[in-house]
Amino acid sequence: MAVERTLIIIKPGAVARGLVGEVLSRLEKKGLKIVGLKMLKMSRRKAEELYSVHKGKHFYEELINYITSAPVVVGVVEGDDAIQVVRKVIGPTNPKEAPPGTIRGDFGISITQNVIHASDSKESAEREIKIFFEEGELCSYSRADEAWL
Ligand code: CMP
């Protein structure tokens, strides 16, 4: 068992559409544990840090403008192989390619408005979590259903 933590960001369009509960519920029902959660309007500085690997790409400006346009919900999700499991629950980056049953497949509008971001590797998860959370803001607790997961 490899317990991992990963960063999720519920994007501005999904917050505005009232999808926060639905998205968190899908992750919780999968057996993943939310160990950190907050709503914030992302600063340009944090957005540029988060998406630094995309600097220079043709979609970079649109991405930064979108993610800073209105409040987002950022969270840290914990579980066995959480990085890979969360990405499976979310589906491929482009909602047009995401199968029904995945979060992006069911709710995604476009590659920019793709509902949710999640870290793509252990290294990214460690780096991205630190952008939004202090270690003391993350909680350790047991889920009541843990024995059944
Ligand atoms: P996300 O998981 O937040 O990580 C980077 C984001 O860049 C991605 O979701 C998309 O919203 C966006 N993105 C990736 N590729 C493209 C592309 N070809 N055109 C526009 N946006 C993209």
GROMACS .gro file of C-alpha atoms and ligand atoms in nm:
model
  171
    1MET     CA    1   0.000   0.000   0.000
    2ALA     CA    2   0.143   0.335  -0.109
    3VAL     CA    3  -0.040   0.618   0.064
    4GLU     CA    4   0.001   0.936  -0.140
    5ARG     CA    5  -0.128   1.293  -0.128
    6THR     CA    6  -0.225   1.489  -0.437
    7LEU     CA    7  -0.347   1.843  -0.507
    8ILE     CA    8  -0.683   1.905  -0.667
    9ILE     CA    9  -0.822   2.238  -0.790
   10ILE     CA   10  -1.191   2.273  -0.871
   11LYS     CA   11  -1.174   2.537  -1.143
   12PRO     CA   12  -1.368   2.869  -1.159
   13GLY     CA   13  -1.636   2.748  -1.402
   14ALA     CA   14  -1.711   2.440  -1.191
   15VAL     CA   15  -1.739   2.650  -0.872
   16ALA     CA   16  -1.972   2.893  -1.053
   17ARG     CA   17  -2.185   2.603  -1.182
   18GLY     CA   18  -2.232   2.463  -0.831
   19LEU     CA   19  -2.029   2.148  -0.893
   20VAL     CA   20  -1.805   2.162  -0.584
   21GLY     CA   21  -2.015   1.915  -0.385
   22GLU     CA   22  -2.055   1.676  -0.680
   23VAL     CA   23  -1.681   1.669  -0.752
   24LEU     CA   24  -1.579   1.622  -0.387
   25SER     CA   25  -1.849   1.360  -0.343
   26ARG     CA   26  -1.713   1.150  -0.630
   27LEU     CA   27  -1.365   1.157  -0.479
   28GLU     CA   28  -1.497   1.073  -0.131
   29LYS     CA   29  -1.713   0.790  -0.260
   30LYS     CA   30  -1.409   0.641  -0.434
   31GLY     CA   31  -1.258   0.608  -0.085
   32LEU     CA   32  -1.019   0.902  -0.110
   33LYS     CA   33  -0.973   1.116   0.201
   34ILE     CA   34  -0.987   1.496   0.187
   35VAL     CA   35  -0.711   1.615   0.422
   36GLY     CA   36  -0.705   1.984   0.322
   37LEU     CA   37  -0.961   2.215   0.162
   38LYS     CA   38  -1.004   2.589   0.097
   39MET     CA   39  -1.166   2.837  -0.138
   40LEU     CA   40  -0.957   3.121  -0.276
   41LYS     CA   41  -0.920   3.355  -0.570
   42MET     CA   42  -0.584   3.253  -0.714
   43SER     CA   43  -0.322   3.525  -0.754
   44ARG     CA   44  -0.140   3.554  -1.084
   45ARG     CA   45   0.184   3.472  -0.902
   46LYS     CA   46   0.049   3.142  -0.766
   47ALA     CA   47  -0.110   3.056  -1.102
   48GLU     CA   48   0.222   3.113  -1.281
   49GLU     CA   49   0.400   2.896  -1.021
   50LEU     CA   50   0.140   2.619  -1.054
   51TYR     CA   51   0.150   2.614  -1.433
   52SER     CA   52   0.520   2.699  -1.482
   53VAL     CA   53   0.574   2.393  -1.705
   54HIS     CA   54   0.324   2.535  -1.954
   55LYS     CA   55   0.491   2.880  -1.986
   56GLY     CA   56   0.541   2.963  -2.354
   57LYS     CA   57   0.273   2.725  -2.481
   58HIS     CA   58  -0.002   2.868  -2.702
   59PHE     CA   59  -0.270   2.812  -2.435
   60TYR     CA   60  -0.068   2.953  -2.141
   61GLU     CA   61  -0.224   3.303  -2.125
   62GLU     CA   62  -0.577   3.164  -2.157
   63LEU     CA   63  -0.502   2.911  -1.882
   64ILE     CA   64  -0.364   3.174  -1.641
   65ASN     CA   65  -0.649   3.418  -1.717
   66TYR     CA   66  -0.909   3.148  -1.659
   67ILE     CA   67  -0.771   3.005  -1.334
   68THR     CA   68  -0.738   3.357  -1.184
   69SER     CA   69  -1.078   3.480  -1.310
   70ALA     CA   70  -1.297   3.376  -1.011
   71PRO     CA   71  -1.276   3.162  -0.694
   72VAL     CA   72  -1.147   2.807  -0.703
   73VAL     CA   73  -1.152   2.530  -0.442
   74VAL     CA   74  -0.813   2.375  -0.371
   75GLY     CA   75  -0.782   2.050  -0.184
   76VAL     CA   76  -0.539   1.781  -0.081
   77VAL     CA   77  -0.663   1.427  -0.128
   78GLU     CA   78  -0.501   1.124   0.035
   79GLY     CA   79  -0.525   0.755  -0.041
   80ASP     CA   80  -0.356   0.443  -0.173
   81ASP     CA   81  -0.198   0.544  -0.508
   82ALA     CA   82  -0.402   0.865  -0.484
   83ILE     CA   83  -0.222   1.042  -0.770
   84GLN     CA   84  -0.313   0.777  -1.028
   85VAL     CA   85  -0.656   0.702  -0.880
   86VAL     CA   86  -0.763   1.069  -0.879
   87ARG     CA   87  -0.655   1.109  -1.242
   88LYS     CA   88  -0.863   0.802  -1.338
   89VAL     CA   89  -1.170   0.940  -1.161
   90ILE     CA   90  -1.119   1.275  -1.336
   91GLY     CA   91  -1.051   1.142  -1.687
   92PRO     CA   92  -0.834   1.277  -1.971
   93THR     CA   93  -0.745   1.649  -1.994
   94ASN     CA   94  -0.972   1.711  -2.294
   95PRO     CA   95  -1.336   1.659  -2.189
   96LYS     CA   96  -1.419   1.560  -2.548
   97GLU     CA   97  -1.198   1.254  -2.502
   98ALA     CA   98  -1.304   1.183  -2.143
   99PRO     CA   99  -1.541   0.887  -2.111
  100PRO     CA  100  -1.881   0.920  -1.943
  101GLY     CA  101  -1.851   0.834  -1.576
  102THR     CA  102  -1.539   1.043  -1.534
  103ILE     CA  103  -1.569   1.394  -1.386
  104ARG     CA  104  -1.444   1.563  -1.703
  105GLY     CA  105  -1.646   1.328  -1.924
  106ASP     CA  106  -1.966   1.414  -1.740
  107PHE     CA  107  -1.916   1.786  -1.673
  108GLY     CA  108  -1.628   1.921  -1.887
  109ILE     CA  109  -1.704   2.187  -2.145
  110SER     CA  110  -1.367   2.251  -2.312
  111ILE     CA  111  -0.999   2.179  -2.257
  112THR     CA  112  -0.971   2.509  -2.068
  113GLN     CA  113  -1.298   2.464  -1.878
  114ASN     CA  114  -1.219   2.105  -1.780
  115VAL     CA  115  -1.364   2.127  -1.427
  116ILE     CA  116  -1.068   2.012  -1.220
  117HIS     CA  117  -0.690   2.000  -1.207
  118ALA     CA  118  -0.497   1.723  -1.033
  119SER     CA  119  -0.122   1.667  -0.992
  120ASP     CA  120   0.025   1.430  -1.251
  121SER     CA  121   0.317   1.280  -1.054
  122LYS     CA  122   0.463   1.248  -0.703
  123GLU     CA  123   0.704   1.534  -0.773
  124SER     CA  124   0.425   1.760  -0.904
  125ALA     CA  125   0.202   1.673  -0.608
  126GLU     CA  126   0.471   1.767  -0.355
  127ARG     CA  127   0.549   2.090  -0.539
  128GLU     CA  128   0.186   2.190  -0.600
  129ILE     CA  129   0.060   2.114  -0.247
  130LYS     CA  130   0.326   2.351  -0.106
  131ILE     CA  131   0.199   2.636  -0.327
  132PHE     CA  132  -0.138   2.634  -0.151
  133PHE     CA  133  -0.100   2.465   0.189
  134GLU     CA  134   0.127   2.489   0.493
  135GLU     CA  135   0.202   2.146   0.646
  136GLY     CA  136   0.002   2.248   0.958
  137GLU     CA  137  -0.311   2.306   0.748
  138LEU     CA  138  -0.332   1.939   0.647
  139CYS     CA  139  -0.524   1.704   0.877
  140SER     CA  140  -0.467   1.340   0.967
  141TYR     CA  141  -0.776   1.145   1.068
  142SER     CA  142  -0.945   0.810   1.017
  143ARG     CA  143  -1.252   0.768   0.803
  144ALA     CA  144  -1.529   0.574   0.974
  145ASP     CA  145  -1.546   0.339   0.673
  146GLU     CA  146  -1.170   0.286   0.646
  147ALA     CA  147  -1.188  -0.084   0.740
  148TRP     CA  148  -1.419  -0.144   0.442
  149LEU     CA  149  -1.218   0.038   0.177
  150CMP     P1  150  -0.489   2.098  -1.602
  150CMP     O1  151  -0.503   1.960  -1.553
  150CMP     O2  152  -0.530   2.209  -1.511
  150CMP     O3  153  -0.335   2.121  -1.642
  150CMP     C1  154  -0.297   2.216  -1.738
  150CMP     C2  155  -0.412   2.273  -1.812
  150CMP     O4  156  -0.380   2.332  -1.936
  150CMP     C3  157  -0.508   2.161  -1.850
  150CMP     O5  158  -0.574   2.113  -1.735
  150CMP     C4  159  -0.595   2.230  -1.952
  150CMP     O6  160  -0.700   2.304  -1.892
  150CMP     C5  161  -0.496   2.323  -2.017
  150CMP     N1  162  -0.452   2.271  -2.147
  150CMP     C6  163  -0.375   2.165  -2.170
  150CMP     N2  164  -0.355   2.148  -2.303
  150CMP     C7  165  -0.424   2.248  -2.363
  150CMP     C8  166  -0.443   2.285  -2.498
  150CMP     N3  167  -0.388   2.215  -2.598
  150CMP     N4  168  -0.520   2.392  -2.521
  150CMP     C9  169  -0.575   2.463  -2.419
  150CMP     N5  170  -0.558   2.432  -2.290
  150CMP    C10  171  -0.484   2.326  -2.261
   0.00000   0.00000   0.00000
